């Protein structure tokens, strides 16, 4: 329901229009990817995380303030108990144009059909290697064949523009850039290469040694394929290139080497209900405190979202020693 006393869009103090939220539905995961988690993870106690109802309330408040796009992430969204009931409710939210999911794909063979029926428009599936042993080394526990089955299930459900996500790391999978591209191209789906971000301490490697720049990744692809600028842009750190003579696009998510903060259109909500205004900064608002305060109303929640726009930082500074680096791991941030 729209209310004349509330604005119909969220605009920060740099004039950026925020119409996209990434909502983390869990910090847990059935994988332990080396760039995302440590081997021995301690997850949040249940009472600290937002209930499905609280997550829905946050999503509803955002859509009432003009947010058009919600991406569910985590952790692994599909390990949250009863997550489908939340997804079905989000799929029916008035005003929401796109409901998206980022997943490790391990359970998509089971969930692709119900996700499609619930109104999920697009799915990003993470896959860093096509070699089963290596896949296991990177994810520490994941089974490649489950993810490949999940990708096939998503394709057969006919989701719009399925995208694979690959984090390219020197010493792990940098020699698979072409194989991963070939795999996506053969299936007519997109693939995005992600620069490893320095979020929290990675327990088994020094990130400065493993991070591969996307300029380097692009050179590898151009040894085989011709890339042209794509008309489609997504605000934020990703840029797409179209492959000549192929349906697939190649995305480059380059938060480390390229700073696209000036057209950032998004904020994140962690599963603890912390509204993070920037991936690379700690500026945040405690939404859980508002949700659990009986004296506060849904309108108070919306007022807090509007007020948060004043503290959205202008940009992030990864690997800049003059600026504090985030201490959160990606599973807490909501990738
Ligand atoms: N579990 C789901 C998955 O893996 O797709 C969703 C959450 S995961 C945190 C979202 C994305 O973040 C994945 O594509 C993952 O590869 C990426 N990611 C995790 N840690 C990262 C890091 N330190 N740097 C760059 N990307 C990272
Ligand atoms: Fe889990 Fe995704 Fe993090 Fe891998 S990247 S550990 S699948 S949350």
Coordinates of C-alpha atoms and ligand atoms in Angstrom, one line a residue:
X1 CA 0.0 0.0 0.0
X2 CA 1.5 3.4 -0.9
X3 CA 1.4 6.1 1.6
X4 CA 1.7 9.8 0.6
X5 CA 4.0 10.5 3.6
X6 CA 6.7 8.2 2.2
X7 CA 8.8 8.8 -0.8
X8 CA 8.3 6.3 -3.7
X9 CA 12.0 5.8 -4.1
X10 CA 15.2 5.7 -2.0
X11 CA 17.9 8.1 -3.0
X12 CA 21.2 8.5 -1.2
X13 CA 23.1 11.8 -0.6
X14 CA 25.1 11.3 -3.8
X15 CA 21.9 11.1 -5.9
X16 CA 22.1 7.3 -6.4
X17 CA 18.7 5.6 -6.6
X18 CA 18.7 2.4 -4.6
X19 CA 16.2 0.0 -6.1
X20 CA 18.0 -3.3 -5.6
X21 CA 18.5 -5.2 -2.3
X22 CA 20.5 -8.4 -1.7
X23 CA 18.9 -10.2 1.1
X24 CA 20.9 -12.9 3.0
X25 CA 18.6 -15.6 4.2
X26 CA 21.2 -17.6 6.1
X27 CA 24.9 -17.5 7.0
X28 CA 25.0 -21.3 6.8
X29 CA 26.1 -23.4 3.9
X30 CA 26.7 -26.9 2.8
X31 CA 30.0 -25.9 1.2
X32 CA 33.1 -24.2 2.7
X33 CA 34.6 -22.4 -0.3
X34 CA 38.2 -21.3 0.4
X35 CA 37.6 -17.7 -0.6
X36 CA 34.4 -17.4 1.4
X37 CA 34.6 -19.4 4.6
X38 CA 37.1 -20.8 7.0
X39 CA 37.2 -24.6 7.5
X40 CA 35.8 -24.4 11.0
X41 CA 33.0 -22.1 10.8
X42 CA 30.8 -21.0 13.8
X43 CA 27.4 -20.1 12.6
X44 CA 25.0 -17.7 14.3
X45 CA 22.7 -18.9 17.0
X46 CA 19.1 -19.2 15.7
X47 CA 17.7 -16.3 17.8
X48 CA 20.2 -13.9 16.3
X49 CA 19.0 -14.5 12.8
X50 CA 15.9 -13.0 11.3
X51 CA 12.9 -15.2 11.1
X52 CA 11.3 -15.8 7.7
X53 CA 8.5 -13.5 8.7
X54 CA 11.1 -10.8 9.7
X55 CA 12.9 -11.2 6.4
X56 CA 9.6 -10.8 4.6
X57 CA 8.8 -7.7 6.5
X58 CA 12.1 -6.1 5.5
X59 CA 11.6 -7.0 1.9
X60 CA 8.1 -5.6 2.0
X61 CA 9.2 -2.3 3.5
X62 CA 11.9 -1.9 0.8
X63 CA 9.4 -2.7 -2.0
X64 CA 7.0 -0.1 -0.6
X65 CA 9.9 2.4 -0.9
X66 CA 10.4 1.6 -4.6
X67 CA 12.8 -1.3 -4.6
X68 CA 12.1 -3.4 -7.7
X69 CA 14.7 -6.1 -7.5
X70 CA 15.6 -8.5 -4.7
X71 CA 18.3 -11.1 -4.8
X72 CA 18.3 -13.9 -2.2
X73 CA 21.7 -15.0 -1.1
X74 CA 23.7 -16.1 1.9
X75 CA 25.4 -18.4 2.9
X76 CA 23.5 -20.9 0.8
X77 CA 19.9 -19.8 0.5
X78 CA 18.6 -23.3 -0.2
X79 CA 19.8 -24.7 3.1
X80 CA 17.5 -22.5 5.1
X81 CA 14.6 -24.6 6.5
X82 CA 11.4 -23.7 4.8
X83 CA 13.0 -21.1 2.6
X84 CA 10.5 -21.9 -0.2
X85 CA 7.7 -20.5 1.9
X86 CA 9.5 -17.1 2.0
X87 CA 10.3 -17.2 -1.7
X88 CA 6.7 -17.9 -2.5
X89 CA 5.6 -14.8 -0.5
X90 CA 8.3 -12.6 -2.0
X91 CA 7.3 -13.8 -5.5
X92 CA 3.8 -12.3 -4.8
X93 CA 5.0 -8.9 -3.4
X94 CA 3.4 -6.0 -5.3
X95 CA 5.9 -3.7 -6.9
X96 CA 8.7 -6.3 -7.1
X97 CA 9.8 -6.8 -10.7
X98 CA 12.6 -9.2 -10.3
X99 CA 13.2 -11.9 -7.8
X100 CA 16.7 -13.4 -8.2
X101 CA 18.7 -16.1 -6.5
X102 CA 22.4 -16.8 -6.1
X103 CA 23.1 -20.4 -5.2
X104 CA 25.8 -23.0 -5.2
X105 CA 23.4 -25.1 -7.3
X106 CA 23.8 -28.3 -5.2
X107 CA 20.1 -28.6 -4.5
X108 CA 18.8 -27.1 -7.8
X109 CA 17.9 -30.5 -9.2
X110 CA 15.3 -30.7 -6.5
X111 CA 14.3 -27.0 -6.3
X112 CA 14.5 -25.6 -9.9
X113 CA 10.9 -26.3 -10.6
X114 CA 9.4 -25.0 -7.3
X115 CA 11.6 -21.9 -7.6
X116 CA 10.3 -21.2 -11.1
X117 CA 6.7 -21.7 -9.9
X118 CA 7.3 -19.3 -7.0
X119 CA 8.2 -16.5 -9.4
X120 CA 12.0 -16.5 -9.3
X121 CA 13.1 -14.9 -12.6
X122 CA 16.8 -15.5 -12.7
X123 CA 19.4 -17.7 -11.0
X124 CA 23.1 -17.3 -10.6
X125 CA 24.9 -20.5 -10.0
X126 CA 28.5 -20.6 -8.6
X127 CA 30.9 -23.0 -10.1
X128 CA 34.7 -22.5 -10.0
X129 CA 35.9 -25.7 -11.6
X130 CA 34.8 -28.5 -14.0
X131 CA 37.2 -31.0 -12.5
X132 CA 35.6 -33.0 -9.7
X133 CA 38.7 -33.1 -7.5
X134 CA 39.6 -29.5 -7.9
X135 CA 36.0 -28.5 -7.3
X136 CA 36.2 -30.3 -4.0
X137 CA 39.4 -28.7 -3.1
X138 CA 37.9 -25.2 -3.7
X139 CA 34.6 -25.9 -2.1
X140 CA 36.2 -28.2 0.5
X141 CA 33.1 -30.4 0.5
X142 CA 31.0 -29.9 -2.6
X143 CA 30.3 -32.5 -5.2
X144 CA 30.7 -31.3 -8.8
X145 CA 28.1 -33.7 -10.2
X146 CA 25.4 -32.3 -8.0
X147 CA 26.1 -28.8 -9.2
X148 CA 26.1 -29.9 -12.9
X149 CA 22.8 -31.6 -12.4
X150 CA 21.5 -28.4 -10.8
X151 CA 22.6 -26.3 -13.7
X152 CA 20.8 -28.7 -16.1
X153 CA 17.7 -28.6 -14.0
X154 CA 17.7 -24.8 -14.1
X155 CA 18.2 -24.8 -17.9
X156 CA 15.3 -27.2 -18.4
X157 CA 13.0 -25.0 -16.3
X158 CA 13.7 -22.2 -18.8
X159 CA 14.8 -19.5 -16.4
X160 CA 15.7 -16.2 -18.1
X161 CA 19.5 -15.6 -18.5
X162 CA 21.0 -18.1 -16.2
X163 CA 24.4 -17.0 -15.1
X164 CA 27.3 -19.0 -13.8
X165 CA 29.7 -17.2 -11.3
X166 CA 33.3 -18.2 -11.1
X167 CA 35.9 -16.7 -8.7
X168 CA 39.2 -17.0 -10.5
X169 CA 42.1 -17.7 -8.2
X170 CA 45.8 -18.1 -9.1
X171 CA 47.0 -21.5 -8.0
X172 CA 43.5 -22.9 -7.9
X173 CA 41.6 -22.5 -11.2
X174 CA 43.1 -19.8 -13.3
X175 CA 43.8 -22.3 -16.1
X176 CA 40.1 -23.1 -16.4
X177 CA 38.9 -19.7 -17.6
X178 CA 38.4 -21.0 -21.1
X179 CA 36.9 -24.4 -20.1
X180 CA 34.4 -22.7 -17.9
X181 CA 33.6 -20.2 -20.7
X182 CA 33.2 -23.1 -23.2
X183 CA 30.9 -24.9 -20.9
X184 CA 28.6 -21.8 -20.5
X185 CA 28.7 -21.0 -24.2
X186 CA 27.8 -24.5 -25.2
X187 CA 24.6 -24.2 -23.1
X188 CA 23.7 -20.7 -24.2
X189 CA 24.0 -19.3 -20.7
X190 CA 26.0 -16.4 -19.3
X191 CA 29.1 -16.6 -17.1
X192 CA 30.6 -14.0 -14.9
X193 CA 34.2 -14.0 -13.6
X194 CA 34.6 -12.5 -10.1
X195 CA 37.7 -11.0 -8.6
X196 CA 38.3 -12.4 -5.2
X197 CA 37.5 -9.8 -2.6
X198 CA 39.3 -9.3 0.6
X199 CA 36.4 -9.9 2.9
X200 CA 37.6 -11.3 6.2
X201 CA 40.7 -13.5 6.6
X202 CA 40.9 -16.4 4.2
X203 CA 42.3 -19.2 6.3
X204 CA 44.3 -21.2 3.7
X205 CA 45.8 -18.6 1.4
X206 CA 47.0 -15.0 1.2
X207 CA 44.6 -13.3 -1.1
X208 CA 47.1 -10.9 -2.6
X209 CA 48.8 -13.9 -4.1
X210 CA 45.7 -15.6 -5.5
X211 CA 43.6 -12.7 -6.8
X212 CA 43.5 -12.6 -10.6
X213 CA 42.5 -9.3 -12.3
X214 CA 39.6 -9.5 -14.7
X215 CA 41.8 -7.7 -17.3
X216 CA 43.9 -10.9 -17.3
X217 CA 40.8 -13.1 -17.4
X218 CA 39.5 -11.2 -20.4
X219 CA 42.8 -11.7 -22.3
X220 CA 42.4 -15.5 -21.8
X221 CA 38.9 -15.5 -23.2
X222 CA 40.0 -13.3 -26.2
X223 CA 42.5 -15.9 -27.2
X224 CA 39.5 -17.9 -28.4
X225 CA 36.4 -15.7 -28.6
X226 CA 35.6 -12.3 -29.9
X227 CA 34.1 -10.0 -27.3
X228 CA 32.2 -6.8 -28.0
X229 CA 30.6 -4.3 -25.5
X230 CA 27.2 -5.4 -24.5
X231 CA 24.3 -2.9 -24.5
X232 CA 23.1 -4.4 -21.2
X233 CA 24.6 -2.9 -18.1
X234 CA 23.9 -3.6 -14.5
X235 CA 24.7 -0.9 -12.1
X236 CA 27.5 -2.0 -9.7
X237 CA 30.8 -3.7 -10.2
X238 CA 29.8 -5.9 -13.1
X239 CA 30.2 -5.3 -16.8
X240 CA 29.0 -7.6 -19.6
X241 CA 30.6 -8.3 -22.9
X242 CA 28.7 -10.0 -25.7
X243 CA 30.3 -12.9 -27.6
X244 CA 30.3 -12.5 -31.3
X245 CA 28.2 -15.4 -32.9
X246 CA 27.1 -16.7 -29.6
X247 CA 24.1 -16.2 -27.3
X248 CA 26.1 -16.1 -24.1
X249 CA 27.5 -13.0 -22.4
X250 CA 30.6 -12.8 -20.3
X251 CA 30.4 -10.8 -17.2
X252 CA 33.4 -9.3 -15.4
X253 CA 32.8 -8.5 -11.7
X254 CA 35.8 -6.4 -10.8
X255 CA 35.3 -4.8 -7.4
X256 CA 39.0 -4.9 -6.7
X257 CA 40.5 -3.5 -9.9
X258 CA 37.6 -1.3 -11.1
X259 CA 35.6 1.0 -9.0
X260 CA 32.0 1.4 -10.3
X261 CA 30.7 2.9 -7.0
X262 CA 29.3 6.0 -8.7
X263 CA 26.4 4.1 -10.2
X264 CA 25.8 1.7 -7.2
X265 CA 22.1 1.0 -6.9
X266 CA 22.1 -1.6 -4.1
X267 CA 22.3 -2.3 -0.4
X268 CA 22.6 -5.6 1.5
X269 CA 20.7 -7.0 4.5
X270 CA 22.6 -9.6 6.5
X271 CA 20.7 -12.5 8.0
X272 CA 21.1 -10.8 11.4
X273 CA 19.1 -7.9 10.0
X274 CA 22.1 -5.6 9.6
X275 CA 21.5 -3.2 6.7
X276 CA 24.9 -2.8 5.0
X277 CA 25.1 0.3 2.9
X278 CA 28.3 -0.8 1.0
X279 CA 30.0 -4.1 0.4
X280 CA 33.4 -2.7 1.3
X281 CA 32.6 -0.6 4.3
X282 CA 31.1 -1.2 7.7
X283 CA 28.4 1.5 7.6
X284 CA 25.2 -0.2 8.8
X285 CA 21.9 0.0 10.5
X286 CA 20.5 -2.5 12.9
X287 CA 17.1 -3.4 11.5
X288 CA 16.6 -6.3 13.8
X289 CA 16.5 -4.0 16.8
X290 CA 13.6 -2.1 15.1
X291 CA 11.8 -5.4 14.1
X292 CA 12.0 -6.7 17.6
X293 CA 11.1 -3.5 19.5
X294 CA 7.4 -3.8 20.2
X295 CA 7.0 -0.1 20.4
X296 CA 8.1 0.2 16.7
X297 CA 5.9 -0.1 13.7
X298 CA 6.3 -1.0 10.1
X299 CA 6.4 2.7 9.3
X300 CA 9.3 3.1 11.8
X301 CA 11.1 0.4 9.8
X302 CA 10.5 2.3 6.6
X303 CA 11.7 5.6 8.2
X304 CA 14.9 3.8 9.2
X305 CA 15.5 2.7 5.6
X306 CA 15.0 6.2 4.3
X307 CA 17.4 7.6 7.0
X308 CA 20.0 5.0 6.1
X309 CA 20.5 6.6 2.7
X310 CA 22.4 9.4 4.4
X311 CA 25.2 7.1 5.6
X312 CA 25.7 5.2 2.3
X313 CA 29.4 5.7 1.6
X314 CA 30.5 7.2 -1.7
X315 CA 32.9 4.2 -2.5
X316 CA 35.0 1.4 -1.1
X317 CA 38.8 1.1 -1.0
X318 CA 39.8 -2.6 -1.2
X319 CA 43.5 -3.2 -0.5
X320 CA 44.1 0.4 0.3
X321 CA 46.1 0.5 3.5
X322 CA 44.9 4.0 4.3
X323 CA 41.4 2.7 4.7
X324 CA 40.0 0.1 7.1
X325 CA 39.2 -3.3 5.4
X326 CA 36.0 -5.2 6.1
X327 CA 36.3 -7.9 8.7
X328 CA 33.2 -9.8 7.7
X329 CA 33.4 -13.0 5.6
X330 CA 31.3 -13.1 2.4
X331 CA 28.8 -15.6 3.9
X332 CA 28.0 -12.9 6.6
X333 CA 27.9 -10.1 4.0
X334 CA 25.5 -11.8 1.6
X335 CA 27.3 -12.2 -1.7
Ligands
LIG1 N1 26.1 -19.8 -1.7 C1 25.7 -19.1 -2.8 C2 26.8 -19.2 -3.9 O1 27.9 -19.6 -3.6 O2 26.5 -18.8 -5.0 C3 25.4 -17.7 -2.5 C4 26.3 -16.9 -1.5 S1 27.9 -16.7 -2.1 C5 28.6 -15.7 -0.8 C6 27.7 -15.5 -3.4 C7 28.8 -15.3 -4.4 O3 29.9 -14.7 -3.7 C8 29.4 -16.6 -5.0 O4 29.3 -16.5 -6.4 C9 30.8 -16.7 -4.5 O5 31.6 -17.3 -5.4 C10 31.1 -15.2 -4.2 N2 32.1 -15.0 -3.2 C11 32.2 -15.5 -1.9 N3 33.3 -15.0 -1.3 C12 34.0 -14.2 -2.2 C13 35.1 -13.4 -2.1 N4 35.9 -13.3 -1.1 N5 35.4 -12.7 -3.2 C14 34.7 -12.7 -4.3 N6 33.5 -13.5 -4.4 C15 33.2 -14.2 -3.4
LIG2 FE1 28.8 -21.4 0.5 FE2 28.5 -19.8 -1.5 FE3 30.3 -19.3 0.4 FE4 30.7 -21.3 -1.3 S1 30.6 -19.1 -1.8 S2 31.0 -21.3 1.0 S3 28.7 -22.0 -1.6 S4 28.1 -19.3 0.7

